[in-house]
Coordinates of C-alpha atoms in Angstrom, one line a residue:
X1 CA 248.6 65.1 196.6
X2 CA 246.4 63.4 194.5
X3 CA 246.8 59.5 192.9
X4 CA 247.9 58.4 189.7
X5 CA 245.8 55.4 189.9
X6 CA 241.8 55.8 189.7
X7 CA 240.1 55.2 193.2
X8 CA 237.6 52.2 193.9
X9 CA 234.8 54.6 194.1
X10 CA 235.5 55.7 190.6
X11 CA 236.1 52.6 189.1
X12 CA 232.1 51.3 190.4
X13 CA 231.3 54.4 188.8
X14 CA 233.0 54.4 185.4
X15 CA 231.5 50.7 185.3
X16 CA 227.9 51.0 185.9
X17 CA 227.6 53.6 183.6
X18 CA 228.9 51.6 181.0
X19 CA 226.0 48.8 182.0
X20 CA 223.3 51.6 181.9
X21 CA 224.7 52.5 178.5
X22 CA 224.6 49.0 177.5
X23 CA 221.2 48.0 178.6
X24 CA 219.7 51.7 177.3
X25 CA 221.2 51.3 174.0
X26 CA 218.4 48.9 172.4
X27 CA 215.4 51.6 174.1
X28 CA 217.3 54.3 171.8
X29 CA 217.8 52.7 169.0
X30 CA 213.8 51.1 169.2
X31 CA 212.8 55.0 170.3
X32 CA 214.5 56.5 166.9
X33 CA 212.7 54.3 165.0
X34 CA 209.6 55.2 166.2
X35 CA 210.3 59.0 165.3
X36 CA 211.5 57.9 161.8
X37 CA 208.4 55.8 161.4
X38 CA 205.7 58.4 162.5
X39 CA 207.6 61.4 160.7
X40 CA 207.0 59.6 157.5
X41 CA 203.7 59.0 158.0
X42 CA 202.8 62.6 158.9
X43 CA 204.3 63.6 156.4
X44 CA 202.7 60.8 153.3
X45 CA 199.4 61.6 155.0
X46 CA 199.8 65.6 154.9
X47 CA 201.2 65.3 151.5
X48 CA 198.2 63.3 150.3
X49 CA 195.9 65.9 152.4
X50 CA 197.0 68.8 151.2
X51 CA 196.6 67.5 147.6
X52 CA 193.5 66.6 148.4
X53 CA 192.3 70.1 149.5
X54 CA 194.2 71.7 146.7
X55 CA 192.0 69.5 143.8
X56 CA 189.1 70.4 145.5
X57 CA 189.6 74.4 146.5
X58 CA 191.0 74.3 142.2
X59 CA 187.9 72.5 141.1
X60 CA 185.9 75.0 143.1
X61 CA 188.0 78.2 142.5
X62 CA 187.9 77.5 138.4
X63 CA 184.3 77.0 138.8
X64 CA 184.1 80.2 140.5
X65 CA 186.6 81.8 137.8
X66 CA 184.9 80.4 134.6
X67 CA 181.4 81.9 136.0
X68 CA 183.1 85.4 136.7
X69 CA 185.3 85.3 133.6
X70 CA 183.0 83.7 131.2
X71 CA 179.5 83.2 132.0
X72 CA 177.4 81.2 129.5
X73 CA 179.8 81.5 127.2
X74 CA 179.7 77.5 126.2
X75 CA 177.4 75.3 125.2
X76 CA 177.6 73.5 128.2
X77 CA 174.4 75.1 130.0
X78 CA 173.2 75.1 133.7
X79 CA 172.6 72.0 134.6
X80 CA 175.7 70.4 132.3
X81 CA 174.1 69.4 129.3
X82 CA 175.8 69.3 126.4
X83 CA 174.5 71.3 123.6
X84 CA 175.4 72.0 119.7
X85 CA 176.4 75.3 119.1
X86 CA 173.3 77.9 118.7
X87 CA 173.1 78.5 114.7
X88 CA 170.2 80.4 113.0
X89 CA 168.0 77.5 113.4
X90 CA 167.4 78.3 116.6
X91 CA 166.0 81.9 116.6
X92 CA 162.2 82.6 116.0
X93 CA 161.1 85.9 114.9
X94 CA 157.8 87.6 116.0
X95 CA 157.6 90.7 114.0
X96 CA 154.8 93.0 115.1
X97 CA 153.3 95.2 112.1
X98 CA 150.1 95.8 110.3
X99 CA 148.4 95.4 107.1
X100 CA 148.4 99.4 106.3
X101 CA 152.2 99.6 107.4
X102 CA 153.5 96.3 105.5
X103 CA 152.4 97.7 102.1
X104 CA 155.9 100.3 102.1
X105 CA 157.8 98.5 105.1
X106 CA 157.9 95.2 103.6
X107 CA 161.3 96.1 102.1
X108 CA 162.8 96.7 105.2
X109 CA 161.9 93.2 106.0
X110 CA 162.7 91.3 102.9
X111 CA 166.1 93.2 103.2
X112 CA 167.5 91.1 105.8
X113 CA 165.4 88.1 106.0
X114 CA 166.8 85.0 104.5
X115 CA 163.9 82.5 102.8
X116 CA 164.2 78.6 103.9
X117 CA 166.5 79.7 106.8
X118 CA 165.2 82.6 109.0
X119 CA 162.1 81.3 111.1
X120 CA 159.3 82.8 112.2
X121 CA 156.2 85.5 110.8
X122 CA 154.9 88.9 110.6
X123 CA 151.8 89.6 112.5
X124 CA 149.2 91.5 110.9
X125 CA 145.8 92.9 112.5
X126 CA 144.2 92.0 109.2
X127 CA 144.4 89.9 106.2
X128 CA 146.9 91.3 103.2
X129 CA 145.2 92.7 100.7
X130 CA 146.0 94.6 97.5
X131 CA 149.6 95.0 96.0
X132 CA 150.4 92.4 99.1
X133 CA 148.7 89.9 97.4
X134 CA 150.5 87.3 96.2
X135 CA 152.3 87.1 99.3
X136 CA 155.9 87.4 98.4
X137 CA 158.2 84.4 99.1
X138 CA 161.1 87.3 99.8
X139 CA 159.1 88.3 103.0
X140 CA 158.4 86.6 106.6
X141 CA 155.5 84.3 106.3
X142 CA 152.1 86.5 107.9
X143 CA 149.9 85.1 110.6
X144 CA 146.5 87.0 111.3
X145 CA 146.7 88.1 115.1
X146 CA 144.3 86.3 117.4
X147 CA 140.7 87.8 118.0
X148 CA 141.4 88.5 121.6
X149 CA 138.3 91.1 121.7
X150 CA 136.7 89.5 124.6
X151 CA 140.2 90.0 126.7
X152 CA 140.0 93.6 125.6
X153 CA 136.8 94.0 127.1
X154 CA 137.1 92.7 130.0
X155 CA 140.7 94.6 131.0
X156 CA 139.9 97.6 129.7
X157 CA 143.2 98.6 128.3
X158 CA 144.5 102.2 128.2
X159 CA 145.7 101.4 124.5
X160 CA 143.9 98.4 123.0
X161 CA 145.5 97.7 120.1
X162 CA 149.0 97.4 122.5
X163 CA 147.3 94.1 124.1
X164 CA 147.5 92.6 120.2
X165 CA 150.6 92.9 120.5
X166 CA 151.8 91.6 123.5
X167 CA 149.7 88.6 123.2
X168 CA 152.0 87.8 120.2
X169 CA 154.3 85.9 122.5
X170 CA 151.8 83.9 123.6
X171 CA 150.7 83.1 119.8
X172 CA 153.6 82.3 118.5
X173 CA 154.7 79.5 120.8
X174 CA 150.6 78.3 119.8
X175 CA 152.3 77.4 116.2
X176 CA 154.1 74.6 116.8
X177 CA 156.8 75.9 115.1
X178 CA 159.0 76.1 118.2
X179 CA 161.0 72.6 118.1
X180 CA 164.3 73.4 118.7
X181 CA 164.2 76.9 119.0
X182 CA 166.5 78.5 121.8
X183 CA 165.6 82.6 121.5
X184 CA 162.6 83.9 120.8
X185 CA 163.4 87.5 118.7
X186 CA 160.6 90.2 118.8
X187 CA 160.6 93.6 116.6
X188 CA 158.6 95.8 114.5
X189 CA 157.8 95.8 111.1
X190 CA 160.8 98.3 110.4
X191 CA 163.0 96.4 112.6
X192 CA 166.3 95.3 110.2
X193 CA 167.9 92.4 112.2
X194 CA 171.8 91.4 111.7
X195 CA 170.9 87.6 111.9
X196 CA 174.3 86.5 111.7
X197 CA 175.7 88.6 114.4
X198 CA 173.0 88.1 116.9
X199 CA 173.5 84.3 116.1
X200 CA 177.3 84.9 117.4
X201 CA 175.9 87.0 120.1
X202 CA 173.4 84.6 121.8
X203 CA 175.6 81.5 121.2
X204 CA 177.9 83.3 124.5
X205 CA 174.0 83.5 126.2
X206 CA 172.8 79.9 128.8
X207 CA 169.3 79.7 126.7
X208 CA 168.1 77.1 129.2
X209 CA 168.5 79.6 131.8
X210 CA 166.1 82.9 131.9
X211 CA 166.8 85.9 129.7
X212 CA 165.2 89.0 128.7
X213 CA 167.9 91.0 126.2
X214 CA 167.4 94.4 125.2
X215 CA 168.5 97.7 125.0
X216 CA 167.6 101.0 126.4
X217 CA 167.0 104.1 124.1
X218 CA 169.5 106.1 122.5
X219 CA 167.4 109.2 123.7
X220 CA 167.7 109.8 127.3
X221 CA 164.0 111.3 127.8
X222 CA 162.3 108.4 126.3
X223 CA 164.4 106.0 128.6
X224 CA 162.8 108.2 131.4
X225 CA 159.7 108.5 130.2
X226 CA 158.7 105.0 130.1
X227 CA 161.9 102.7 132.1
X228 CA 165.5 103.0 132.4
X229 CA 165.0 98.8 132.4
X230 CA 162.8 98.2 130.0
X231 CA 163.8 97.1 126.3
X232 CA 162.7 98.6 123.6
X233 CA 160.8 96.8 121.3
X234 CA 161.7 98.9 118.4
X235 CA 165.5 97.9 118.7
X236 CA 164.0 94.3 119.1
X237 CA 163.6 92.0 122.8
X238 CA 164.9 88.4 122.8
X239 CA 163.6 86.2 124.8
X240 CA 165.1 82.4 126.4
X241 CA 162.8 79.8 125.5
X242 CA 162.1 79.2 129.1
X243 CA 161.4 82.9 129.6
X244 CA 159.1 82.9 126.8
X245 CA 157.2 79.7 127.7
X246 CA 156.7 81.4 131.3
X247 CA 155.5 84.5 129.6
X248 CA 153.3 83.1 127.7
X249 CA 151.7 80.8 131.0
X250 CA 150.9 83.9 132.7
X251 CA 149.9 86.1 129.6
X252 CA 145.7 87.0 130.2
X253 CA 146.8 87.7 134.3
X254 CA 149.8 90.0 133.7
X255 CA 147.7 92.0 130.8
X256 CA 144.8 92.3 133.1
X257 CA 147.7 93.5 135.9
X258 CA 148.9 96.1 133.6
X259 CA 145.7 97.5 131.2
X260 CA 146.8 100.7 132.3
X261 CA 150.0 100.9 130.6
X262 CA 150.4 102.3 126.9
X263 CA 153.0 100.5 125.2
X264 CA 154.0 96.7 124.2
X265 CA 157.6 97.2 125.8
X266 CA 156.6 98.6 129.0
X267 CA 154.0 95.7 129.0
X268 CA 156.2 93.3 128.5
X269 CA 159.3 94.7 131.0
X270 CA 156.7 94.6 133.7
X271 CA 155.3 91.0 132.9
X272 CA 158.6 90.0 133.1
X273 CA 159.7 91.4 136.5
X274 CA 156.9 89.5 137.9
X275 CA 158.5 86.8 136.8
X276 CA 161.8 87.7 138.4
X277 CA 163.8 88.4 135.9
X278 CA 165.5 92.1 135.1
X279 CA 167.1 93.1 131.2
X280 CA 170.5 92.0 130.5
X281 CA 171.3 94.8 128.4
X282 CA 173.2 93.9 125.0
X283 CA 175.1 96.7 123.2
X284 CA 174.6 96.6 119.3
X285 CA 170.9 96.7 119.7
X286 CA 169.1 100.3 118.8
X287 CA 166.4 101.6 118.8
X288 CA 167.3 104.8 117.1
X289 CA 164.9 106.9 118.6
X290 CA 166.6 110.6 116.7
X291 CA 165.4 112.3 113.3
X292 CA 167.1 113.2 110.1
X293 CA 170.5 112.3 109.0
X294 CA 172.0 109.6 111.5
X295 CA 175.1 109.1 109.3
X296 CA 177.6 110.6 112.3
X297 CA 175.9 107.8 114.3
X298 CA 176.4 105.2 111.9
X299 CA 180.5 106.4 111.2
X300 CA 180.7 105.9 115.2
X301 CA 179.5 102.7 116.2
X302 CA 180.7 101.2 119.5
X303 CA 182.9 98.6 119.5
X304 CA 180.5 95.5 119.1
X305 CA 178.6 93.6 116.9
X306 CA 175.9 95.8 115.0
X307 CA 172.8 93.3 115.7
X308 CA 169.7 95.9 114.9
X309 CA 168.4 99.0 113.2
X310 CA 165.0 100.5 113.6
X311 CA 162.6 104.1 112.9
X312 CA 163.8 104.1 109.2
X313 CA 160.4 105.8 108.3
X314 CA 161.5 108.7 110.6
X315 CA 165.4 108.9 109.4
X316 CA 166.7 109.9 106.3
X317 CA 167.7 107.7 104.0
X318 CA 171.0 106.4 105.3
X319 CA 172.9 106.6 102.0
X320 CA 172.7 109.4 99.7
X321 CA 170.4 109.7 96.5
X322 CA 168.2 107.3 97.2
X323 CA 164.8 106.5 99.1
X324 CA 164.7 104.6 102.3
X325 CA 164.1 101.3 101.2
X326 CA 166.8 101.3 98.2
X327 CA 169.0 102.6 100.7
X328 CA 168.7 99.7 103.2
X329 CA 169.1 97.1 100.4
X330 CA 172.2 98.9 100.0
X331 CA 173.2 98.5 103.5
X332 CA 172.5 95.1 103.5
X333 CA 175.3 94.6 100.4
X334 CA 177.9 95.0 103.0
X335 CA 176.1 93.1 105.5
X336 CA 176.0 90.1 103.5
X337 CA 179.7 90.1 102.9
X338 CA 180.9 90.6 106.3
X339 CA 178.7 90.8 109.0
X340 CA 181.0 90.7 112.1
X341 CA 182.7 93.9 110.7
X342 CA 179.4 95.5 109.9
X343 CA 179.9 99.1 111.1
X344 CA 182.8 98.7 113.2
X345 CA 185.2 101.9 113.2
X346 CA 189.1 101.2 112.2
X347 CA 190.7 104.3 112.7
X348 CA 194.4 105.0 111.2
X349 CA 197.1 107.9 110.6
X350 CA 199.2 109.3 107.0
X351 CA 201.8 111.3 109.1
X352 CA 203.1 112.4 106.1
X353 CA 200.2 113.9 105.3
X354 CA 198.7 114.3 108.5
X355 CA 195.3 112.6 107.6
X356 CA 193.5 110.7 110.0
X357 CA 191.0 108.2 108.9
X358 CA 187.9 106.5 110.3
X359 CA 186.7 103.6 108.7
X360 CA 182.4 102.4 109.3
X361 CA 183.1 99.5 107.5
X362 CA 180.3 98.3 105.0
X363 CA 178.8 102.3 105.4
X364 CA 181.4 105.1 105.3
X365 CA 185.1 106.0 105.7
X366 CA 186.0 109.6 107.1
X367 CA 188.7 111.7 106.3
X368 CA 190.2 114.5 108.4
X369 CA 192.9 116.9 107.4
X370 CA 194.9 116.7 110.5
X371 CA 196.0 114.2 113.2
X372 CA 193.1 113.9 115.6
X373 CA 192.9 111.6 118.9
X374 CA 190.8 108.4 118.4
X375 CA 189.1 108.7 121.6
X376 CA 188.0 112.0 119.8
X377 CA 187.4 110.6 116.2
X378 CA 185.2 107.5 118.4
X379 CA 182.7 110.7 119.2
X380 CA 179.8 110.9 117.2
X381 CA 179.6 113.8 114.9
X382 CA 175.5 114.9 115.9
X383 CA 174.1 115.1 112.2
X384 CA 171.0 113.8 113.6
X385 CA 168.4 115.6 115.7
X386 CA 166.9 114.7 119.2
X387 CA 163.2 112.7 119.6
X388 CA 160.6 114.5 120.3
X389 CA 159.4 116.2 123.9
X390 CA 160.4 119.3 125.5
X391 CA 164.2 118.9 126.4
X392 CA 166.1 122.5 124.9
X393 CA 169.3 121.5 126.8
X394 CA 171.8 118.8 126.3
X395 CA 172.7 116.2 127.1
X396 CA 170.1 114.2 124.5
X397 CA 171.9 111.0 124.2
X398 CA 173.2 108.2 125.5
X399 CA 176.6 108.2 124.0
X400 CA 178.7 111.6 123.9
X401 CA 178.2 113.5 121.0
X402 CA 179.7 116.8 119.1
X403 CA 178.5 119.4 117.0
X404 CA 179.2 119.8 113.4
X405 CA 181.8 122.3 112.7
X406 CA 182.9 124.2 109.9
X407 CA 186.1 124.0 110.8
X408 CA 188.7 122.3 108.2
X409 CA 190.4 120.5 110.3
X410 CA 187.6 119.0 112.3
X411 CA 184.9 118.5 109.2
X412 CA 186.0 115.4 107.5
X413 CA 185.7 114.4 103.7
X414 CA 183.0 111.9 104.2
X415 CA 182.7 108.9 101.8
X416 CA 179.9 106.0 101.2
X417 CA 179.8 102.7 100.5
X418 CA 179.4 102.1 97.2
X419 CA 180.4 98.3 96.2
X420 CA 181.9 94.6 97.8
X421 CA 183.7 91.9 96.3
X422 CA 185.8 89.2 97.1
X423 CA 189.4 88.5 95.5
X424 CA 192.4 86.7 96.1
X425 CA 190.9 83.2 96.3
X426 CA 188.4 84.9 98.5
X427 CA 190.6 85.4 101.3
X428 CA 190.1 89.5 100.4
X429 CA 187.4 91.8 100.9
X430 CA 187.5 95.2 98.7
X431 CA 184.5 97.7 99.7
X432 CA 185.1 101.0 98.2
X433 CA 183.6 103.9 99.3
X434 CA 182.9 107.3 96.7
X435 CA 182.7 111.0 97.7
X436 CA 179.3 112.1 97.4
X437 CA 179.7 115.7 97.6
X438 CA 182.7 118.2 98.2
X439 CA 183.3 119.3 101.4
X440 CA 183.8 123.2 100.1
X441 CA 186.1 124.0 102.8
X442 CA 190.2 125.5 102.4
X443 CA 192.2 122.8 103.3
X444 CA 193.8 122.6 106.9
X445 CA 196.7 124.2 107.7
X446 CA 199.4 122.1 107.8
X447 CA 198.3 119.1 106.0
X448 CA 198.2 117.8 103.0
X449 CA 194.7 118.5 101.0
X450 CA 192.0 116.2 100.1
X451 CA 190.2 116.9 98.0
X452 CA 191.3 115.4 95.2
X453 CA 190.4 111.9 96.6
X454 CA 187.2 110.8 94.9
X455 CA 187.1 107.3 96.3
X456 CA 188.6 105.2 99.2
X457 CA 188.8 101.5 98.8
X458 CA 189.9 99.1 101.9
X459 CA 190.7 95.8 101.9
X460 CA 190.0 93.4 104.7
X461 CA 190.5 89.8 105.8
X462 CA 187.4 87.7 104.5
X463 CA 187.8 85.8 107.5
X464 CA 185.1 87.1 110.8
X465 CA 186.2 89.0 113.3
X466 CA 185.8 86.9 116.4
X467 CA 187.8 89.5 118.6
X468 CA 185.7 92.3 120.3
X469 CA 188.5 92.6 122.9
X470 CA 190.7 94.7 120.5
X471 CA 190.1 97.0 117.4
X472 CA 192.0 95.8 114.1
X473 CA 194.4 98.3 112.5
X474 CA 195.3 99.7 109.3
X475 CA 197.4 101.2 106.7
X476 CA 196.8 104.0 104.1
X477 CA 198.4 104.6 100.8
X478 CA 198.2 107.6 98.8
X479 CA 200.1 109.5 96.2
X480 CA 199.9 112.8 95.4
X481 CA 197.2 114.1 93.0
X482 CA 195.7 110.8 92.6
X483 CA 191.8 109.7 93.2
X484 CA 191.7 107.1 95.2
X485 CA 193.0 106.6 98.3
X486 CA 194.2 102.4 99.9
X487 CA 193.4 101.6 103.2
X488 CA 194.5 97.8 104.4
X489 CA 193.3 96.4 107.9
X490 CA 195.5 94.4 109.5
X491 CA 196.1 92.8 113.2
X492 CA 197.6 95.3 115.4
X493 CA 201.3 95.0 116.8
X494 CA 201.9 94.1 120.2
X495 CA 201.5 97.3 122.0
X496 CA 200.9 99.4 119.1
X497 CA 199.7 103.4 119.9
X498 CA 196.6 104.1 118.0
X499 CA 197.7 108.1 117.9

């Protein structure tokens, strides 16, 4: 039977575990402290750490985006220099022509070409002479082309008169003209340049950094023939100061390196890759290497800022009832007004009267008589013929084409520019466009006809179209029987269908 009164033994027991307690109770206390302590500091010093890893991975990682998202697309160059924003000032033209050519071409050239603002000269193999003379203040000041006949003796080109021209580059940084110049622009005679837009263009371009901007041919042979890489010199080759300076250092070697090629691009492409550089191709630049009637190539132009023209002595005039040079005068009307819509194709529905219409802005407005995709209206109707060589099959372009039909609901009422003005306080642009012949089709079935409609006149925000990202919409209004036919551009709604 057990005790109702604690034993000794338990008693000792009971009391030196309440000693133990007592004299272990500072160790725990002085023990928790300790944890406290160096918890907080792990976790200030992993706190700070951590931030410290995250600014530097976000510096580096935005570094790394704004190159992949944006390259050269500030004025902040390579090596962080802070420059103004690249305005005409900074391009230098080297136009490539001759006496004999200048005397019908010059209009192409006093088309576009701004007196007191554009910089930089025609190149002729000899001195102007006749109906030249005096040299118009409309045109690109001339400079006589080195004698370089001792070069061309010694190297033995294939095509002599092709050395003249390459050793342009090298003569036109000799002028001392080149203060402050960024791009150096080279083209032909019957090269028509769209300053403004090519000023936008190369402003989103490092020009401290090295860059050789071009564009293939619109033909497929001739980008065979000759390079897939090369520019062509027709559409017009922009060189970075730097590039050009380099060039122009190595110019007698590299044309004794390549005498045996025939032409001033090819030349030029392979100078360049010996310098280590390759084209950065730049839509908007052609070389319109086709014959005939390019208007379906004109009423389709890509989505980007029209920045050249070129062959207009071996294209028909690109407006109707007048010669060549008249008609690029014309061209340039629009130009003037608006270059950053120059060209650019709009593309909107009438479902009541099931008309689709496709708007070249500053050169022609189409209209079909049915609803049509605008993947399918963005194809260029081939009203042009192919360049030259033996090629009987398609393709023959670069960009997809389709065949003229006489089909009334896939033949549109076509429509030319005829006139631009500004209203509203000049915050409205109205360019109307006239029908220069009948289309002499029935109407298609199902829609309302056209044919009525005499002229189409859009009006458009006077403001430049910065975004490339995105077409601009529109409206049309039309009433029955009438002439004219309204088209108004406007932004496009959030997630509006274009069909």
């Amino acid at each position: 039977m057990s005790s109702p009164f604690p034993s000794k033994s338990g008693v000792v027991k009971e009391k030196l575990s309440h000693n133990i307690l007592n004299i272990a109770y500072p160790y725990k206390i002085l023990l928790i402290s300790v944890v406290v302590v160096y918890f907080l500091c792990f976790t200030f010093y992993y706190a700070n750490f951590k931030h410290l890893i995250m600014d530097s991975n976000s510096s580096h990682n935005s570094g790394i985006e704004e190159a992949i998202l944006e390259p050269n697309m500030s004025t902040t160059t390579s090596n962080n220099t802070e420059y103004s924003s690249t305005n005409i000032s900074h391009l230098l033209f080297a136009l490539m022509g001759s006496e004999a050519a200048w005397h019908h071409r010059k209009g192409y050239g006093e088309a576009w070409w701004r007196p007191n603002a554009t910089r930089g000269f025609i190149y002729l193999d000899v001195p102007p002479s006749g109906d030249l003379l005096p040299w118009s203040d409309a045109s690109p000041p001339y400079r006589i082309s080195e004698n370089i006949e001792k070069l061309v003796q010694d190297i033995q080109p294939a095509v002599p008169f092709v050395i003249r021209l390459v050793h342009t580059i090298k003569e036109v940084l000799r002028e001392g003209d080149e203060e402050g110049f960024r791009w150096l622009v080279l083209g032909d005679d019957d090269t028509v340049f769209f300053v403004d837009n090519l000023v936008n263009v190369l402003s989103h371009y490092d020009h401290t950094d090295y860059y050789y901007i071009g564009c293939q041919s619109d033909y497929i042979k001739s980008n065979f023939w000759f390079s897939f890489n090369m520019g062509f010199g027709g559409a017009g080759i922009i060189l970075s100061y730097p590039l050009a300076e380099a060039l122009a250092g190595d110019m007698e070697s590299c044309l004794k390196r390549y005498a045996y090629r025939n032409t001033f691009d090819i030349i030029t492409m392979s100078c360049i890759a010996d310098l280590g550089v390759d084209l950065s191709q730049q839509k908007g630049l052609h070389q319109v290497d086709m014959y005939g009637d390019i208007s379906g190539f004109l009423s389709a132009h890509p989505k980007t800022p029209l920045l050249s023209l070129h062959h207009f002595d071996e294209v028909d005039p690109v407006f109707p009832f007048v010669d060549r040079t008249e008609a690029v005068r014309h061209l340039m009307k629009g130009a003037n007004a608006d270059q950053s819509r120059m060209l650019q194709q709009t593309i909107c529905y009438h479902r009541q009267h099931r008309w689709s219409v496709s708007v070249s802005w500053g050169y022609s407005v189409n209209l079909y008589e049915t609803i049509m995709p605008r993947s399918w209206l963005q194809t260029a109707i081939e009203t042009f013929r192919k360049w030259v060589g033996p090629n009987p099959d398609p393709p023959h372009f670069m960009f997809n084409t389709r065949v003229k039909q006489n089909d009334p609901c896939e033949t549109p009422h076509v429509f030319f520019f005829e006139s631009v003005q500004k209203l509203s306080n000049d915050s409205v642009i109205l360019t109307s466009y006239y029908r220069a012949w009948p289309r002499n089709l029935p109407q298609c079935f199902g829609a309302l006809p056209a044919d009525y409609v005499s002229h189409v006149h859009v009006y458009s925000p006077s403001s430049a179209r910065t975004k490339t990202s995105k077409c601009e919409c529109c409206d049309i209004s039309y009433d029955i029987g009438a002439k004219n036919t309204v088209v108004k551009f406007r932004e496009c709604k959030p997630d509006e269908i274009l069909a």
